[in-house]
């Protein structure tokens, strides 16, 4: 309790049984009554730790005593306190107690006692144990008591087992045993057990003294042991067990055979040459008490005996070679230990030709023998096993001659299947001429089929479970072979998996044939070693970028597939999945791109285009041929021969015809400076009229910028020619040969070699080159009479054209030409020049001006030094002869 | 030593008294008033040493041996007699060997006058008489054993000495056999006061006494074994046993 001076709780140190009612009373001491006045009974409250007990459970005994009654459970926590609330707010503890709680002990039950053996005597103590029952949750003592006719023993513990120590354990007299359980809440006594302690003995295991074999008795071993205790203390019955050393399965001798008080026993029906282990245990012969532990195991080997069973033999017949001999592989199983009855030292193989009766025999040590035997003869193979004690029964098989292989098998069908972790085979057969069946199985691989095992089945069985270690994912070829009178008949085989798995590898695409919208794929066959199951189907998955994957499934025997409806010129990723019943395995990915054009599509386009082109060319050629005169007229116009010029004849000092080359200047420069010659005949009225008309009609063309200047070619199709022809149609009569068909206005101070005069002088140029320099130096263009141009490239030509047409665009082609501007130009450039003279004659034809204008056209060198210089320089040019052809004009 | 002997005597007496009381008053585990007087006397004179013994005595006083009687008492008696007989020969040999030089090496030379052993062949007697004779003889043997143990102790043999140990074991088993025989008796044997052993002066004589007791003990056991072997199971089923059985079966 808590030390407080104002009151006390009774009981002071309570021990309460859980789940029972508990009452405590708080008594206020007299000297505190004044302190609490009369409020004690009213203001008192009980608490279990922090839990306040409801007031309904209080009972007021008097002004200074209040009790509380609760159903005490384990949820109520210590301490129980009695408190008072002073002035309705101040908690005042009066007293507190700690309650011990738990359960009273239950009656101990299942009291069992054991008297152990100690060496060759009984122990001097008895051990007992019992079941305590429910947990008491508080200290509980258990007193084990025992009593004889004149002695009493006891020992105490708080667990459920105990030991009673004695000077000597009484035997052949009865003792009483019981247990008393006691704690603060009560006492419980177990039932009394009355027993002779000898009936509680657990003896020590017997000690095996001998475990011996007798040489002539291969199935017999004798065991001898010692009794654990003298017979005057206890008689025993025994229990014997034995096992072959390599197994954990014990065989127990029936208890009836060993219930007597014996010390030896003979184990019989044992396997020869087998190591056996044996152990013995014992207990009171009356069956009261406990079995001892098994004795330490003793081992002994039974003597050998001759093999008791014939060998399981079979054969694998190979193909015959060129010499007509077959490879017959005779195989047999080593005898199991329990049949071999000893160590097999050698196998004797006997081969006998049933036709010629040839016979040979030899010994081998392994379990297979390869024989080269003629396919024309039947042979009997006999194999026996030898150990130190003798030989096994003969095992025989007859290999028929090979032409017998054509005979039909009595087996009609077989169905191998796996079930419950075993491989089963069912077959249908005509068993009339069958002695027994041999079911063999081999593993199918790329290299062939290697025999795994075989087993014999009698003729009546049409199904069996194959006794072998079948592995998943391996293909087995299971054959049922009937044997009739030792002659093996043709077998019937089926392939089967014990358990299918997914293929180890997926198919790899080995060929593809791409089209514009399809592809033909071919994949390689998966090796049987990697199949792991029968192929159920192949699934081809293909996917283009940014498209969903599609698939197509084909049968197990297909190795090709054509994927249609593909997009052209698209890359596809493909893989093929081979599926067995266990699942599928994907092969490696294959990427290809469909063709952009289908085969022949390009040809279909190119050929017509070429044909069209050829057609157009041919048409053009025909046109040209038909219009050759006109073309010739345009391309190679009639050039007046200066030689035939009348001026030659007209001039008095004209050189003779033979002395004057047409290339040479017709006349010396100085000789013509003083003349103005007008050849009317070459510029007759008709020509002028035509040219004029044409020129008038072509005005629009001149405004176009399509006709750039260029070197005149000979082709009628050439653009420069076109340009020229377009612009110079009216000038054809005056045009010189192809090398001189361009007329160019050349400023006298070309390339700045001279200073232009303020009034620009135009002169005919014989150059066939476009005036590119002027393009490169547009700044010089300003020097051409301050002509403002937007495109210097056309400047020379424009000038030329203007010079020739007189109504040109003035270097700015898009700008429409008007006569005012032309007039202004003339006013600027050529003072006093008549505009009329330009209306019907090009600049080239300037040599054919009206007579009254000749002086004006021919600029006097005195007034035009630049021009003069130009003329001088032109004399040195290689094409001067051409120029000179004009000059006379 | 005197105290121990006195205490031992009281214990024995207490047992006998208790047994007699129980026979009269069913199975009430109460202490009879004469025994209580004795205890009080003991406590009065030897308060310090007797306290532990008191507990034992109280325990003994509570023992109701009749509860322990079963139909197997005959077999148990025979087997126990066999055991004692086999051990008795060893005991005699051990005793003689322990007496040192000068002591006869054959028990046949131990021919002291020892009381309490039956005269003649007990197997010739009728079964109840034989059993009663066996019972009383066993009681006498117990007393002789106590004397021998005392003598050995006086001679300085340690408590853990093999001879002492064997004697103690034999003494306990003799009492167990007596209890078994008692269970076999049709009529409870009369509580006869076994006279104390005569005080023997002289160590050699004491040795001769011990040797004679053990020899006679062994010879007696031979008779007992033979006598009990003749007992048939039906003969052993006495009313006494039946009555106890019936009482046990009535127990909850």
Coordinates of N, CA and C in Angstrom, one line a residue, chain A residues 48-227:
Chain A
X48 N -8.4 2.8 -10.7 CA -7.4 1.8 -11.1 C -6.4 2.5 -12.0
X49 N -5.3 2.9 -11.5 CA -4.3 3.7 -12.2 C -5.1 5.0 -12.7
X50 N -5.3 5.2 -13.9 CA -6.0 6.4 -14.4 C -7.5 6.2 -14.6
X51 N -7.9 4.9 -14.5 CA -9.3 4.6 -14.7 C -10.1 4.8 -13.4
X52 N -11.1 5.7 -13.5 CA -11.9 6.0 -12.4 C -13.1 5.0 -12.4
X53 N -13.3 4.4 -11.3 CA -14.4 3.4 -11.2 C -15.7 4.2 -11.0
X54 N -16.7 3.8 -11.8 CA -18.0 4.5 -11.7 C -18.6 4.4 -10.3
X55 N -19.2 5.5 -10.0 CA -19.7 5.7 -8.6 C -20.8 4.6 -8.3
X56 N -21.4 4.1 -9.3 CA -22.5 3.1 -9.1 C -21.9 1.8 -8.4
X57 N -20.6 1.7 -8.5 CA -20.0 0.5 -7.9 C -19.5 0.8 -6.5
X58 N -19.8 2.0 -6.0 CA -19.3 2.3 -4.6 C -20.4 1.9 -3.6
X59 N -20.0 1.6 -2.4 CA -21.0 1.4 -1.4 C -20.6 2.2 -0.1
X60 N -21.4 3.0 0.3 CA -21.1 3.8 1.5 C -21.4 3.0 2.7
X61 N -20.4 2.7 3.5 CA -20.6 1.9 4.7 C -20.9 2.9 5.9
X62 N -20.1 3.9 6.0 CA -20.4 4.9 7.0 C -19.7 6.2 6.5
X63 N -19.7 7.2 7.3 CA -19.1 8.5 6.9 C -17.6 8.4 6.6
X64 N -17.0 7.4 7.2 CA -15.6 7.3 7.0 C -15.1 6.0 6.3
X65 N -16.1 5.3 5.8 CA -15.7 4.0 5.0 C -16.6 3.9 3.8
X66 N -15.9 3.7 2.7 CA -16.6 3.4 1.4 C -16.0 2.3 0.7
X67 N -16.8 1.4 0.3 CA -16.2 0.2 -0.4 C -16.5 0.3 -1.9
X68 N -15.7 -0.5 -2.7 CA -16.0 -0.6 -4.1 C -15.9 -2.0 -4.5
X69 N -16.8 -2.4 -5.4 CA -16.8 -3.8 -5.9 C -16.6 -3.8 -7.4
X70 N -15.7 -4.5 -7.9 CA -15.4 -4.6 -9.3 C -15.2 -6.1 -9.7
X71 N -15.6 -6.3 -11.0 CA -15.2 -7.6 -11.6 C -13.8 -7.5 -12.0
X72 N -12.9 -8.1 -11.3 CA -11.5 -7.8 -11.5 C -11.0 -8.6 -12.8
X73 N -10.5 -7.8 -13.7 CA -10.0 -8.4 -15.0 C -8.6 -7.9 -15.1
X74 N -7.9 -8.5 -16.1 CA -6.5 -8.1 -16.3 C -6.4 -6.7 -16.9
X75 N -7.5 -6.2 -17.4 CA -7.5 -4.8 -17.9 C -7.3 -3.7 -16.8
X76 N -7.7 -4.1 -15.7 CA -7.6 -3.1 -14.6 C -6.1 -3.1 -14.1
X77 N -5.6 -1.9 -14.1 CA -4.2 -1.8 -13.8 C -3.9 -1.2 -12.4
X78 N -2.9 -1.7 -11.9 CA -2.5 -1.3 -10.5 C -1.9 0.2 -10.6
X79 N -1.9 0.9 -9.5 CA -2.5 0.6 -8.2 C -4.0 1.0 -8.1
X80 N -4.6 0.4 -7.2 CA -6.0 0.8 -6.8 C -5.9 1.9 -5.8
X81 N -6.4 3.0 -6.1 CA -6.3 4.1 -5.1 C -7.6 4.6 -4.7
X82 N -7.6 5.1 -3.5 CA -8.8 5.7 -2.9 C -8.5 7.2 -2.8
X83 N -9.3 8.1 -3.4 CA -9.1 9.5 -3.6 C -10.3 10.3 -3.1
X84 N -10.0 11.6 -2.9 CA -11.0 12.5 -2.5 C -10.8 13.8 -3.3
X85 N -11.9 14.4 -3.7 CA -11.8 15.6 -4.4 C -12.2 16.8 -3.5
X86 N -11.1 17.5 -3.0 CA -11.3 18.5 -2.1 C -11.8 19.8 -2.8
X87 N -12.7 20.4 -2.2 CA -13.2 21.7 -2.7 C -13.6 21.6 -4.1
X88 N -14.0 20.4 -4.5 CA -14.5 20.1 -5.8 C -13.5 20.3 -6.9
X89 N -12.3 20.4 -6.5 CA -11.2 20.6 -7.6 C -9.9 20.0 -7.2
X90 N -9.6 19.8 -6.0 CA -8.3 19.4 -5.6 C -8.3 17.9 -5.3
X91 N -7.6 17.1 -6.1 CA -7.5 15.6 -5.9 C -6.6 15.3 -4.7
X92 N -7.1 14.5 -3.9 CA -6.3 14.2 -2.7 C -6.3 12.6 -2.6
X93 N -5.1 12.0 -2.7 CA -5.1 10.6 -2.6 C -5.1 10.2 -1.1
X94 N -5.9 9.2 -0.8 CA -6.0 8.8 0.6 C -5.1 7.6 0.8
X95 N -5.2 6.6 -0.1 CA -4.4 5.4 0.1 C -4.4 4.6 -1.3
X96 N -3.4 3.7 -1.4 CA -3.4 2.9 -2.6 C -2.8 1.5 -2.3
X97 N -3.2 0.6 -3.1 CA -2.7 -0.8 -2.9 C -2.4 -1.4 -4.3
X98 N -1.4 -2.3 -4.3 CA -1.1 -3.1 -5.5 C -1.8 -4.4 -5.3
X99 N -2.5 -4.8 -6.4 CA -3.3 -6.0 -6.3 C -2.5 -7.1 -7.1
X100 N -2.3 -8.2 -6.4 CA -1.8 -9.4 -7.2 C -2.9 -10.2 -7.7
X101 N -2.8 -10.5 -9.0 CA -3.9 -11.2 -9.6 C -3.4 -12.4 -10.4
X102 N -4.3 -13.3 -10.6 CA -3.9 -14.5 -11.4 C -5.0 -15.5 -11.3
X103 N -4.7 -16.7 -11.5 CA -5.6 -17.8 -11.4 C -5.1 -18.8 -10.3
X104 N -6.1 -19.4 -9.7 CA -5.7 -20.6 -8.9 C -5.2 -21.7 -9.8
X105 N -4.4 -22.6 -9.3 CA -3.9 -23.7 -10.2 C -5.0 -24.6 -10.5
X106 N -4.9 -25.1 -11.7 CA -5.8 -26.2 -12.1 C -5.2 -27.5 -11.7
X107 N -6.0 -28.5 -11.7 CA -5.5 -29.8 -11.2 C -4.5 -30.4 -12.2
X108 N -3.3 -30.7 -11.8 CA -2.3 -31.2 -12.7 C -2.8 -32.6 -13.3
X109 N -2.5 -32.8 -14.5 CA -3.0 -34.0 -15.2 C -1.9 -34.7 -15.9
X110 N -2.2 -35.8 -16.5 CA -1.2 -36.6 -17.3 C 0.1 -36.7 -16.6
X111 N 0.0 -37.1 -15.3 CA 1.3 -37.4 -14.6 C 1.9 -38.6 -15.1
X112 N 3.1 -38.5 -15.6 CA 3.9 -39.7 -16.0 C 5.3 -39.6 -15.4
X113 N 5.7 -40.8 -15.0 CA 7.0 -40.9 -14.4 C 7.9 -41.9 -15.2
X114 N 9.1 -41.7 -15.2 CA 10.1 -42.5 -15.9 C 11.2 -42.8 -14.9
X115 N 11.6 -44.1 -15.0 CA 12.8 -44.5 -14.2 C 13.8 -45.0 -15.2
X116 N 14.9 -44.2 -15.3 CA 15.9 -44.5 -16.3 C 16.9 -45.5 -15.8
X117 N 17.5 -46.2 -16.7 CA 18.6 -47.1 -16.3 C 19.9 -46.3 -16.3
X118 N 20.7 -46.6 -15.3 CA 22.0 -46.0 -15.1 C 23.0 -47.1 -15.1
X119 N 23.7 -47.1 -16.2 CA 24.7 -48.2 -16.4 C 24.0 -49.5 -16.3
X120 N 24.5 -50.4 -15.5 CA 23.8 -51.7 -15.4 C 22.8 -51.8 -14.2
X121 N 22.5 -50.7 -13.7 CA 21.5 -50.6 -12.6 C 20.4 -49.6 -13.0
X122 N 19.4 -49.7 -12.1 CA 18.4 -48.6 -12.3 C 18.9 -47.4 -11.6
X123 N 18.4 -46.3 -12.2 CA 18.8 -45.0 -11.6 C 18.2 -44.9 -10.2
X124 N 18.8 -44.0 -9.4 CA 18.3 -43.8 -8.1 C 17.3 -42.6 -8.0
X125 N 16.8 -42.2 -9.2 CA 15.8 -41.2 -9.2 C 14.7 -41.4 -10.2
X126 N 13.6 -40.9 -9.9 CA 12.4 -41.1 -10.8 C 12.1 -39.7 -11.3
X127 N 11.9 -39.6 -12.6 CA 11.5 -38.3 -13.2 C 10.1 -38.3 -13.6
X128 N 9.4 -37.3 -13.2 CA 8.0 -37.2 -13.5 C 7.7 -35.9 -14.2
X129 N 6.6 -35.9 -15.0 CA 6.2 -34.7 -15.7 C 4.7 -34.7 -15.7
X130 N 4.1 -33.6 -15.8 CA 2.6 -33.5 -15.8 C 2.2 -32.2 -16.6
X131 N 0.9 -32.1 -16.8 CA 0.4 -31.0 -17.5 C -0.2 -30.0 -16.4
X132 N 0.3 -28.8 -16.5 CA -0.1 -27.9 -15.4 C -1.5 -27.3 -15.6
X133 N -2.0 -27.3 -16.8 CA -3.2 -26.6 -17.0 C -3.0 -25.1 -17.4
X134 N -4.0 -24.3 -17.1 CA -3.9 -22.9 -17.6 C -2.8 -22.2 -16.8
X135 N -2.3 -21.1 -17.4 CA -1.3 -20.3 -16.7 C -2.0 -19.6 -15.5
X136 N -1.2 -19.6 -14.5 CA -1.8 -19.0 -13.3 C -1.5 -17.5 -13.2
X137 N -0.5 -17.1 -13.9 CA -0.1 -15.7 -13.9 C 0.5 -15.2 -12.6
X138 N 0.8 -16.1 -11.8 CA 1.4 -15.8 -10.5 C 2.2 -17.0 -10.0
X139 N 3.2 -16.7 -9.2 CA 4.0 -17.8 -8.7 C 3.2 -19.0 -8.2
X140 N 3.5 -20.2 -8.8 CA 2.8 -21.4 -8.4 C 3.8 -22.5 -8.1
X141 N 3.7 -23.1 -7.0 CA 4.7 -24.2 -6.7 C 4.0 -25.6 -7.0
X142 N 4.8 -26.5 -7.6 CA 4.3 -27.8 -7.8 C 5.1 -28.8 -6.9
X143 N 4.5 -29.5 -6.2 CA 5.2 -30.5 -5.3 C 4.9 -31.9 -5.8
X144 N 6.0 -32.5 -6.3 CA 5.8 -33.9 -6.7 C 6.0 -34.8 -5.5
X145 N 5.1 -35.7 -5.2 CA 5.1 -36.5 -4.0 C 5.1 -38.0 -4.4
X146 N 5.8 -38.8 -3.7 CA 5.8 -40.2 -3.9 C 5.8 -40.9 -2.6
X147 N 5.3 -42.1 -2.5 CA 5.2 -42.8 -1.3 C 5.2 -44.3 -1.5
X148 N 6.0 -44.9 -0.6 CA 6.0 -46.4 -0.6 C 5.3 -46.8 0.7
X149 N 5.4 -48.1 1.0 CA 4.7 -48.5 2.2 C 5.3 -47.9 3.5
X150 N 6.5 -47.5 3.4 CA 7.1 -46.9 4.7 C 7.9 -45.7 4.4
X151 N 7.9 -45.2 3.1 CA 8.7 -44.0 2.8 C 7.9 -43.0 2.1
X152 N 8.3 -41.8 2.2 CA 7.7 -40.7 1.5 C 8.8 -39.8 0.9
X153 N 8.5 -39.3 -0.3 CA 9.5 -38.5 -1.0 C 8.7 -37.3 -1.6
X154 N 9.4 -36.2 -1.7 CA 8.8 -35.1 -2.4 C 9.8 -34.2 -2.9
X155 N 9.4 -33.4 -3.9 CA 10.3 -32.4 -4.4 C 9.5 -31.3 -5.0
X156 N 10.0 -30.1 -5.0 CA 9.2 -29.0 -5.4 C 9.8 -28.3 -6.6
X157 N 8.9 -27.8 -7.4 CA 9.3 -27.1 -8.6 C 8.3 -26.1 -9.0
X158 N 8.6 -25.2 -9.8 CA 7.6 -24.3 -10.4 C 7.4 -24.5 -11.9
X159 N 7.9 -25.6 -12.3 CA 7.7 -26.0 -13.7 C 6.8 -27.2 -13.7
X160 N 6.8 -27.9 -14.8 CA 5.8 -29.1 -14.9 C 6.6 -30.4 -15.0
X161 N 7.8 -30.4 -14.4 CA 8.5 -31.7 -14.4 C 9.4 -31.6 -13.1
X162 N 9.7 -32.8 -12.6 CA 10.5 -32.8 -11.4 C 11.1 -34.2 -11.3
X163 N 12.0 -34.3 -10.4 CA 12.8 -35.6 -10.2 C 12.8 -35.9 -8.7
X164 N 12.6 -37.1 -8.4 CA 12.6 -37.6 -7.0 C 13.9 -38.4 -6.8
X165 N 14.7 -38.0 -5.9 CA 16.0 -38.7 -5.6 C 15.8 -39.6 -4.5
X166 N 16.3 -40.8 -4.6 CA 16.2 -41.8 -3.5 C 17.5 -42.5 -3.3
X167 N 17.6 -43.2 -2.1 CA 18.8 -44.1 -1.9 C 18.8 -45.2 -2.9
X168 N 17.7 -45.8 -3.0 CA 17.5 -46.8 -4.1 C 16.1 -46.8 -4.4
X169 N 15.8 -46.8 -5.7 CA 14.4 -46.8 -6.1 C 13.8 -48.1 -5.8
X170 N 12.7 -48.1 -5.1 CA 12.1 -49.4 -4.7 C 11.5 -50.0 -5.9
X171 N 11.8 -51.3 -6.1 CA 11.2 -52.0 -7.2 C 10.5 -53.3 -6.6
X172 N 9.7 -53.9 -7.4 CA 8.8 -55.0 -6.9 C 8.0 -54.6 -5.8
X173 N 7.7 -53.4 -5.7 CA 6.7 -52.9 -4.7 C 6.1 -51.6 -5.3
X174 N 4.9 -51.3 -4.8 CA 4.1 -50.2 -5.4 C 4.5 -48.9 -4.8
X175 N 4.4 -47.9 -5.6 CA 4.6 -46.5 -5.1 C 3.4 -45.7 -5.6
X176 N 3.1 -44.7 -4.8 CA 2.1 -43.7 -5.2 C 2.8 -42.4 -5.6
X177 N 2.3 -41.8 -6.7 CA 2.8 -40.6 -7.2 C 1.7 -39.6 -7.3
X178 N 1.9 -38.4 -6.9 CA 0.9 -37.3 -7.2 C 1.6 -36.0 -7.1
X179 N 0.9 -35.0 -7.6 CA 1.4 -33.6 -7.7 C 0.5 -32.7 -7.0
X180 N 1.0 -31.8 -6.2 CA 0.2 -30.7 -5.6 C 0.6 -29.4 -6.2
X181 N -0.3 -28.7 -6.7 CA 0.0 -27.4 -7.2 C -0.6 -26.3 -6.3
X182 N 0.2 -25.3 -5.9 CA -0.3 -24.4 -4.9 C 0.2 -23.0 -5.2
X183 N -0.7 -22.1 -5.1 CA -0.3 -20.6 -5.1 C -1.2 -19.9 -4.1
X184 N -1.1 -18.6 -4.2 CA -1.9 -17.8 -3.2 C -3.4 -17.9 -3.3
X185 N -3.8 -18.4 -4.5 CA -5.2 -18.4 -4.7 C -5.8 -19.8 -4.5
X186 N -4.9 -20.8 -4.3 CA -5.5 -22.1 -4.0 C -4.5 -23.2 -4.2
X187 N -5.0 -24.4 -4.0 CA -4.2 -25.7 -4.2 C -5.0 -26.7 -5.0
X188 N -4.3 -27.4 -5.8 CA -4.9 -28.4 -6.6 C -4.0 -29.7 -6.6
X189 N -4.6 -30.8 -6.5 CA -3.9 -32.1 -6.4 C -4.3 -33.0 -7.5
X190 N -3.3 -33.5 -8.1 CA -3.5 -34.4 -9.3 C -4.0 -35.8 -8.8
X191 N -4.5 -36.6 -9.7 CA -4.8 -37.9 -9.4 C -3.6 -38.7 -9.0
X192 N -3.8 -39.7 -8.1 CA -2.7 -40.5 -7.6 C -2.4 -41.6 -8.6
X193 N -1.1 -41.8 -8.9 CA -0.7 -42.8 -9.8 C 0.0 -43.9 -8.9
X194 N -0.5 -45.1 -9.0 CA 0.1 -46.2 -8.2 C 0.8 -47.1 -9.2
X195 N 2.0 -47.3 -9.0 CA 2.8 -48.2 -9.9 C 4.0 -48.7 -9.3
X196 N 4.3 -49.9 -9.7 CA 5.6 -50.5 -9.4 C 6.7 -49.7 -10.2
X197 N 7.7 -49.1 -9.6 CA 8.6 -48.3 -10.4 C 9.3 -49.1 -11.5
X198 N 9.2 -50.4 -11.4 CA 9.8 -51.3 -12.4 C 9.0 -51.1 -13.7
X199 N 7.7 -50.7 -13.5 CA 6.9 -50.5 -14.7 C 7.1 -49.1 -15.3
X200 N 7.9 -48.4 -14.7 CA 8.2 -47.1 -15.3 C 9.6 -47.0 -15.9
X201 N 10.2 -48.2 -16.0 CA 11.6 -48.2 -16.5 C 11.7 -47.9 -18.0
X202 N 12.6 -47.1 -18.3 CA 13.0 -47.0 -19.7 C 14.5 -47.5 -19.7
X203 N 14.6 -48.7 -20.2 CA 16.0 -49.3 -20.1 C 16.9 -48.7 -21.1
X204 N 18.2 -48.9 -20.8 CA 19.2 -48.5 -21.8 C 19.1 -49.4 -23.0
X205 N 19.5 -49.0 -24.2 CA 19.4 -49.9 -25.3 C 20.3 -51.1 -25.1
X206 N 19.9 -52.2 -25.6 CA 20.8 -53.4 -25.5 C 22.1 -53.1 -26.3
X207 N 23.1 -53.8 -25.9 CA 24.4 -53.6 -26.6 C 24.6 -54.9 -27.5
X208 N 24.7 -54.6 -28.8 CA 24.9 -55.7 -29.7 C 26.3 -56.3 -29.6
X209 N 26.4 -57.5 -29.3 CA 27.7 -58.1 -29.1 C 28.2 -58.7 -30.4
X210 N 27.3 -59.4 -31.2 CA 27.8 -60.0 -32.4 C 26.7 -59.8 -33.5
X211 N 27.3 -59.7 -34.7 CA 26.4 -59.6 -35.9 C 27.2 -60.3 -37.0
X212 N 26.9 -61.6 -37.2 CA 27.8 -62.4 -37.9 C 27.1 -63.1 -39.1
X213 N 27.9 -63.4 -40.1 CA 27.4 -64.1 -41.3 C 28.1 -65.5 -41.4
X214 N 27.4 -66.4 -42.0 CA 27.9 -67.7 -42.3 C 28.1 -67.9 -43.8
X215 N 29.3 -68.4 -44.1 CA 29.7 -68.4 -45.5 C 28.7 -69.1 -46.4
X216 N 28.1 -70.2 -46.0 CA 27.3 -71.0 -46.8 C 25.8 -70.5 -46.8
X217 N 25.6 -69.5 -46.1 CA 24.2 -69.0 -46.0 C 24.1 -67.5 -46.4
X218 N 24.0 -67.3 -47.7 CA 24.0 -66.0 -48.2 C 22.8 -65.1 -47.8
X219 N 21.8 -65.8 -47.3 CA 20.6 -65.0 -47.0 C 20.4 -64.9 -45.4
X220 N 21.5 -65.1 -44.7 CA 21.3 -65.3 -43.3 C 22.4 -64.5 -42.5
X221 N 21.9 -63.8 -41.4 CA 22.8 -63.1 -40.5 C 22.3 -63.4 -39.1
X222 N 23.3 -63.5 -38.2 CA 22.9 -63.7 -36.8 C 23.3 -62.6 -35.9
X223 N 22.4 -62.2 -35.0 CA 22.7 -61.1 -34.1 C 22.6 -61.6 -32.7
X224 N 23.5 -61.1 -31.9 CA 23.5 -61.4 -30.4 C 23.8 -60.1 -29.7
X225 N 23.0 -60.0 -28.5 CA 23.1 -58.8 -27.7 C 23.2 -59.2 -26.2
X226 N 23.3 -58.2 -25.4 CA 23.3 -58.3 -24.0 C 22.1 -57.7 -23.4
X227 N 21.6 -58.4 -22.3 CA 20.4 -57.8 -21.7 C 20.9 -56.6 -20.9

